[in-house]
CSV table of C-alpha atoms in Angstrom, one decimal:
chain,number,residue,atom,x,y,z
A,4,UNK,CA,3.8,-42.4,39.2
A,5,UNK,CA,-0.1,-42.0,40.0
A,6,UNK,CA,-1.3,-44.8,42.2
A,7,UNK,CA,-4.1,-46.7,40.6
A,8,UNK,CA,-7.5,-45.2,41.0
A,9,UNK,CA,-5.8,-42.2,43.3
A,10,UNK,CA,-7.7,-39.6,41.1
A,11,UNK,CA,-11.4,-38.4,41.3
A,12,UNK,CA,-14.4,-40.4,39.9
A,13,UNK,CA,-16.4,-39.1,36.9
A,14,UNK,CA,-19.9,-40.3,35.4
A,15,UNK,CA,-20.8,-39.4,32.0
A,16,UNK,CA,-22.5,-36.1,32.6
A,17,UNK,CA,-19.8,-34.8,34.8
A,18,UNK,CA,-17.1,-35.8,32.2
A,19,UNK,CA,-19.0,-33.8,29.2
A,20,UNK,CA,-19.9,-30.9,31.5
A,21,UNK,CA,-16.7,-30.5,33.4
A,22,UNK,CA,-15.6,-26.7,33.8
A,23,UNK,CA,-12.0,-27.6,33.0
A,24,UNK,CA,-10.6,-29.6,30.0
A,25,UNK,CA,-8.0,-31.2,32.2
A,26,UNK,CA,-8.7,-34.5,33.4
A,27,UNK,CA,-6.8,-35.5,36.8
A,28,UNK,CA,-4.3,-38.3,36.8
A,29,UNK,CA,-6.0,-41.6,38.4
A,30,UNK,CA,-9.2,-40.5,37.1
A,31,UNK,CA,-12.0,-43.3,36.7
A,32,UNK,CA,-14.9,-42.5,34.2
A,33,UNK,CA,-17.8,-44.8,35.0
A,34,UNK,CA,-20.3,-45.1,32.4
A,35,UNK,CA,-23.8,-47.1,33.0
A,36,UNK,CA,-25.5,-49.2,30.5
A,37,UNK,CA,-26.4,-47.3,27.3
A,38,UNK,CA,-24.7,-45.6,24.4
A,39,UNK,CA,-22.3,-42.8,25.2
A,40,UNK,CA,-20.4,-40.6,22.7
A,41,UNK,CA,-16.9,-39.4,23.8
A,42,UNK,CA,-15.1,-36.4,21.7
A,43,UNK,CA,-11.7,-37.5,21.0
A,44,UNK,CA,-11.1,-33.5,21.1
A,45,UNK,CA,-11.3,-33.7,24.9
A,46,UNK,CA,-7.7,-34.9,24.8
A,47,UNK,CA,-6.4,-32.9,21.7
A,48,UNK,CA,-3.4,-30.6,22.3
A,49,UNK,CA,-3.2,-31.6,26.0
A,50,UNK,CA,-1.3,-34.2,28.1
A,51,UNK,CA,-3.4,-37.4,28.4
A,52,UNK,CA,-3.8,-38.2,32.0
A,53,UNK,CA,-1.7,-41.0,33.5
A,54,UNK,CA,-3.6,-43.9,34.8
A,55,UNK,CA,-6.9,-42.9,33.2
A,56,UNK,CA,-9.6,-45.7,33.5
A,57,UNK,CA,-12.9,-45.7,31.4
A,58,UNK,CA,-15.3,-48.5,33.0
A,59,UNK,CA,-18.7,-49.7,31.8
A,60,UNK,CA,-21.4,-51.9,33.1
A,61,UNK,CA,-20.3,-54.7,30.7
A,62,UNK,CA,-19.5,-55.4,27.1
A,63,UNK,CA,-23.1,-56.3,26.2
A,64,UNK,CA,-24.5,-53.1,28.3
A,65,UNK,CA,-22.1,-50.1,27.6
A,66,UNK,CA,-21.2,-48.7,24.4
A,67,UNK,CA,-18.9,-46.0,23.7
A,68,UNK,CA,-18.2,-44.1,20.5
A,69,UNK,CA,-15.4,-42.0,20.0
A,70,UNK,CA,-16.3,-39.1,17.6
A,71,UNK,CA,-13.1,-38.3,16.9
A,72,UNK,CA,-9.7,-40.1,17.1
A,73,UNK,CA,-7.7,-39.5,20.1
A,74,UNK,CA,-4.3,-37.6,19.4
A,75,UNK,CA,-2.4,-36.1,22.1
A,76,UNK,CA,0.8,-34.1,22.6
A,77,UNK,CA,2.6,-36.7,24.2
A,78,UNK,CA,2.0,-40.4,24.8
A,79,UNK,CA,-0.8,-42.3,26.7
A,80,UNK,CA,0.5,-43.8,29.8
A,81,UNK,CA,-1.6,-46.5,31.3
A,82,UNK,CA,-5.0,-46.1,29.9
A,83,UNK,CA,-7.5,-48.8,30.7
A,84,UNK,CA,-10.6,-49.7,29.4
A,85,UNK,CA,-12.8,-52.2,31.3
A,86,UNK,CA,-16.3,-53.9,30.8
A,87,UNK,CA,-17.7,-52.0,27.7
A,88,UNK,CA,-17.9,-52.1,24.0
A,89,UNK,CA,-15.6,-49.6,22.0
A,90,UNK,CA,-17.3,-48.4,18.7
A,91,UNK,CA,-14.3,-46.9,16.7
A,92,UNK,CA,-16.9,-45.2,14.4
A,93,UNK,CA,-14.7,-46.5,11.3
A,94,UNK,CA,-11.6,-44.9,12.7
A,95,UNK,CA,-8.8,-45.6,15.1
A,96,UNK,CA,-9.5,-45.2,18.7
A,97,UNK,CA,-5.9,-44.0,19.4
A,98,UNK,CA,-3.2,-42.3,17.1
A,99,UNK,CA,0.0,-41.8,19.1
A,100,UNK,CA,2.9,-40.1,17.4
A,101,UNK,CA,5.4,-39.7,20.2
A,102,UNK,CA,5.7,-40.4,23.8
A,103,UNK,CA,4.7,-44.0,23.7
A,104,UNK,CA,1.4,-45.9,24.2
A,105,UNK,CA,0.5,-48.2,27.4
A,106,UNK,CA,-3.0,-49.5,27.2
A,107,UNK,CA,-4.9,-52.3,29.1
A,108,UNK,CA,-8.2,-53.7,28.0
A,109,UNK,CA,-10.2,-56.2,30.3
A,110,UNK,CA,-13.6,-57.7,29.2
A,111,UNK,CA,-13.9,-55.2,26.3
A,112,UNK,CA,-15.4,-55.7,22.8
A,113,UNK,CA,-14.0,-53.7,19.8
A,114,UNK,CA,-16.1,-53.2,16.6
A,115,UNK,CA,-16.2,-50.6,13.6
A,116,UNK,CA,-12.4,-50.4,13.3
A,117,UNK,CA,-12.7,-52.0,9.8
A,118,UNK,CA,-13.3,-48.7,7.8
A,119,UNK,CA,-11.6,-50.0,4.6
A,120,UNK,CA,-9.6,-46.7,4.5
A,121,UNK,CA,-5.9,-46.5,5.5
A,122,UNK,CA,-4.9,-49.3,7.8
A,123,UNK,CA,-8.3,-49.9,9.2
A,124,UNK,CA,-6.7,-50.3,12.5
A,125,UNK,CA,-8.0,-50.5,16.1
A,126,UNK,CA,-5.1,-48.2,17.0
A,127,UNK,CA,-1.6,-46.9,15.7
A,128,UNK,CA,1.6,-45.7,17.4
A,129,UNK,CA,4.9,-44.7,16.0
A,130,UNK,CA,6.5,-44.3,19.5
A,131,UNK,CA,6.5,-47.5,21.0
A,132,UNK,CA,3.6,-49.4,22.6
A,133,UNK,CA,2.7,-51.8,25.2
A,134,UNK,CA,-0.9,-53.5,25.0
A,135,UNK,CA,-2.3,-56.1,27.4
A,136,UNK,CA,-5.9,-57.5,26.5
A,137,UNK,CA,-7.5,-59.8,28.7
A,138,UNK,CA,-11.0,-61.8,27.9
A,139,UNK,CA,-11.7,-59.2,25.0
A,140,UNK,CA,-13.3,-59.7,21.6
A,141,UNK,CA,-12.2,-58.0,18.5
A,142,UNK,CA,-15.0,-58.4,16.0
A,143,UNK,CA,-14.9,-57.3,12.3
A,144,UNK,CA,-17.7,-57.0,9.9
A,145,UNK,CA,-19.5,-53.8,11.3
A,146,UNK,CA,-17.4,-51.3,9.4
A,147,UNK,CA,-17.3,-50.0,6.1
A,148,UNK,CA,-14.9,-52.5,4.9
A,149,UNK,CA,-15.5,-55.8,6.6
A,150,UNK,CA,-12.6,-57.5,4.7
A,151,UNK,CA,-9.9,-55.0,5.8
A,152,UNK,CA,-9.8,-54.7,9.7
A,153,UNK,CA,-6.5,-55.2,11.5
A,154,UNK,CA,-5.5,-54.9,15.1
A,155,UNK,CA,-2.9,-52.2,15.2
A,156,UNK,CA,-0.3,-50.2,13.0
A,157,UNK,CA,2.7,-50.0,15.4
A,158,UNK,CA,5.9,-48.6,13.6
A,159,UNK,CA,8.1,-48.9,16.4
A,160,UNK,CA,9.0,-51.7,19.1
A,161,UNK,CA,6.0,-53.1,20.7
A,162,UNK,CA,4.8,-55.9,23.2
A,163,UNK,CA,1.4,-57.4,22.9
A,164,UNK,CA,-0.1,-59.6,25.3
A,165,UNK,CA,-3.5,-61.2,24.5
A,166,UNK,CA,-5.2,-63.6,27.1
A,167,UNK,CA,-8.3,-65.4,26.6
A,168,UNK,CA,-9.4,-63.1,23.6
A,169,UNK,CA,-11.6,-63.6,20.5
A,170,UNK,CA,-10.3,-62.4,17.3
A,171,UNK,CA,-13.1,-62.7,14.3
A,172,UNK,CA,-12.7,-61.2,11.0
A,173,UNK,CA,-9.7,-59.1,12.2
A,174,UNK,CA,-6.0,-59.5,11.2
A,175,UNK,CA,-3.8,-59.4,14.0
A,176,UNK,CA,-1.3,-57.9,11.8
A,177,UNK,CA,1.7,-59.9,13.2
A,178,UNK,CA,3.8,-59.6,9.9
A,179,UNK,CA,4.3,-56.0,10.5
A,180,UNK,CA,5.7,-56.3,14.0
A,181,UNK,CA,9.1,-54.3,14.1
A,182,UNK,CA,12.4,-55.3,15.5
A,183,UNK,CA,12.5,-55.8,19.3
A,184,UNK,CA,8.8,-56.5,19.2
A,185,UNK,CA,6.8,-59.5,20.5
A,186,UNK,CA,3.3,-60.8,20.6
A,187,UNK,CA,2.1,-63.6,23.1
A,188,UNK,CA,-1.6,-65.1,22.7
A,189,UNK,CA,-2.6,-67.4,25.4
A,190,UNK,CA,-6.1,-69.2,25.3
A,191,UNK,CA,-7.1,-67.0,22.4
A,192,UNK,CA,-9.8,-68.1,19.7
A,193,UNK,CA,-9.2,-66.9,15.9
A,194,UNK,CA,-12.4,-67.2,14.3
A,195,UNK,CA,-13.8,-66.4,10.7
A,196,UNK,CA,-10.3,-65.3,9.8
A,197,UNK,CA,-9.2,-64.3,6.2
A,198,UNK,CA,-5.7,-65.8,6.5
A,199,UNK,CA,-4.0,-67.8,9.2
A,200,UNK,CA,-2.4,-65.5,11.7
A,201,UNK,CA,0.5,-67.9,12.2
A,202,UNK,CA,1.7,-67.1,8.7
A,203,UNK,CA,5.0,-65.2,8.9
A,204,UNK,CA,4.5,-64.4,12.5
A,205,UNK,CA,7.9,-65.2,13.8
A,206,UNK,CA,7.9,-62.6,16.6
A,207,UNK,CA,4.6,-64.1,17.8
A,208,UNK,CA,3.9,-67.0,20.3
A,209,UNK,CA,0.8,-68.9,20.6
A,210,UNK,CA,-0.1,-71.0,23.5
A,211,UNK,CA,-3.4,-73.0,23.9
A,212,UNK,CA,-5.0,-71.1,21.1
A,213,UNK,CA,-8.0,-72.5,18.8
A,214,UNK,CA,-7.9,-71.7,15.1
A,215,UNK,CA,-11.2,-72.1,13.4
A,216,UNK,CA,-11.2,-72.9,9.8
A,217,UNK,CA,-10.4,-69.8,7.4
A,218,UNK,CA,-13.3,-68.3,5.3
A,219,UNK,CA,-13.8,-69.7,1.9
A,220,UNK,CA,-13.5,-67.4,-1.1
A,221,UNK,CA,-17.2,-67.6,-1.5
A,222,UNK,CA,-17.7,-66.7,2.2
A,223,UNK,CA,-15.3,-63.9,1.7
A,224,UNK,CA,-16.9,-62.5,-1.3
A,225,UNK,CA,-20.5,-62.5,0.4
A,226,UNK,CA,-19.3,-60.6,3.5
A,227,UNK,CA,-21.1,-57.2,3.9
A,228,UNK,CA,-21.3,-54.7,6.9
A,229,UNK,CA,-23.4,-55.7,9.6
A,230,UNK,CA,-25.6,-53.2,11.7
A,231,UNK,CA,-24.5,-52.9,15.2
A,232,UNK,CA,-28.1,-53.7,16.2
A,233,UNK,CA,-27.2,-57.3,15.4
A,234,UNK,CA,-25.2,-57.1,18.8
A,235,UNK,CA,-27.4,-54.4,20.3
A,236,UNK,CA,-31.1,-54.9,19.6
A,237,UNK,CA,-31.7,-51.8,21.8
A,238,UNK,CA,-29.8,-49.6,19.4
A,239,UNK,CA,-32.4,-50.0,16.6
């Protein structure tokens, strides 16, 4: 197991211009304020680095956009996202078919997962998953299908832990948790939901969570895609 942060540090330019495709275990990619595109092909047909961290300057300051969904030969072990906004670009950010998925998000906003195509998920895995999110915002309404966003499509046992997070216009998809799975939500806020996330969610536990009124039929019909400039005026 690679010690946390034991690998090299990279900034955005060094990451894009590195001579080798291989990223060392323990690497931290530090991104400053602004908009950054990351090509998911950087991880295609390679072993995803263990203990890899992508760190920004704050969810209101740093935006990363994945130009392609991340597929790997194996799984994703201890990938961390911190202090940034992830623009899923009307796609998933991770699609893992074997090897498992272990992801940690801290002070991260996630947008544009709600493509209206397929499952419209933030991430998917068919090989098991452990996901921990703390002080994050999962915000729908910015993708092509603002009525259709969901948190995950995990077709295998999973453990989801969500602490002090906000969910807006996103289905946590708890009805589709497989056997030997569980989800724990503590101190979370569910706002502008199309349906109550507690319905048919036998494998989920909610502690000190706030559930705001569901959208009315009229409000749902009026939903339209919002521009990212609503969140980031400097993207105009």
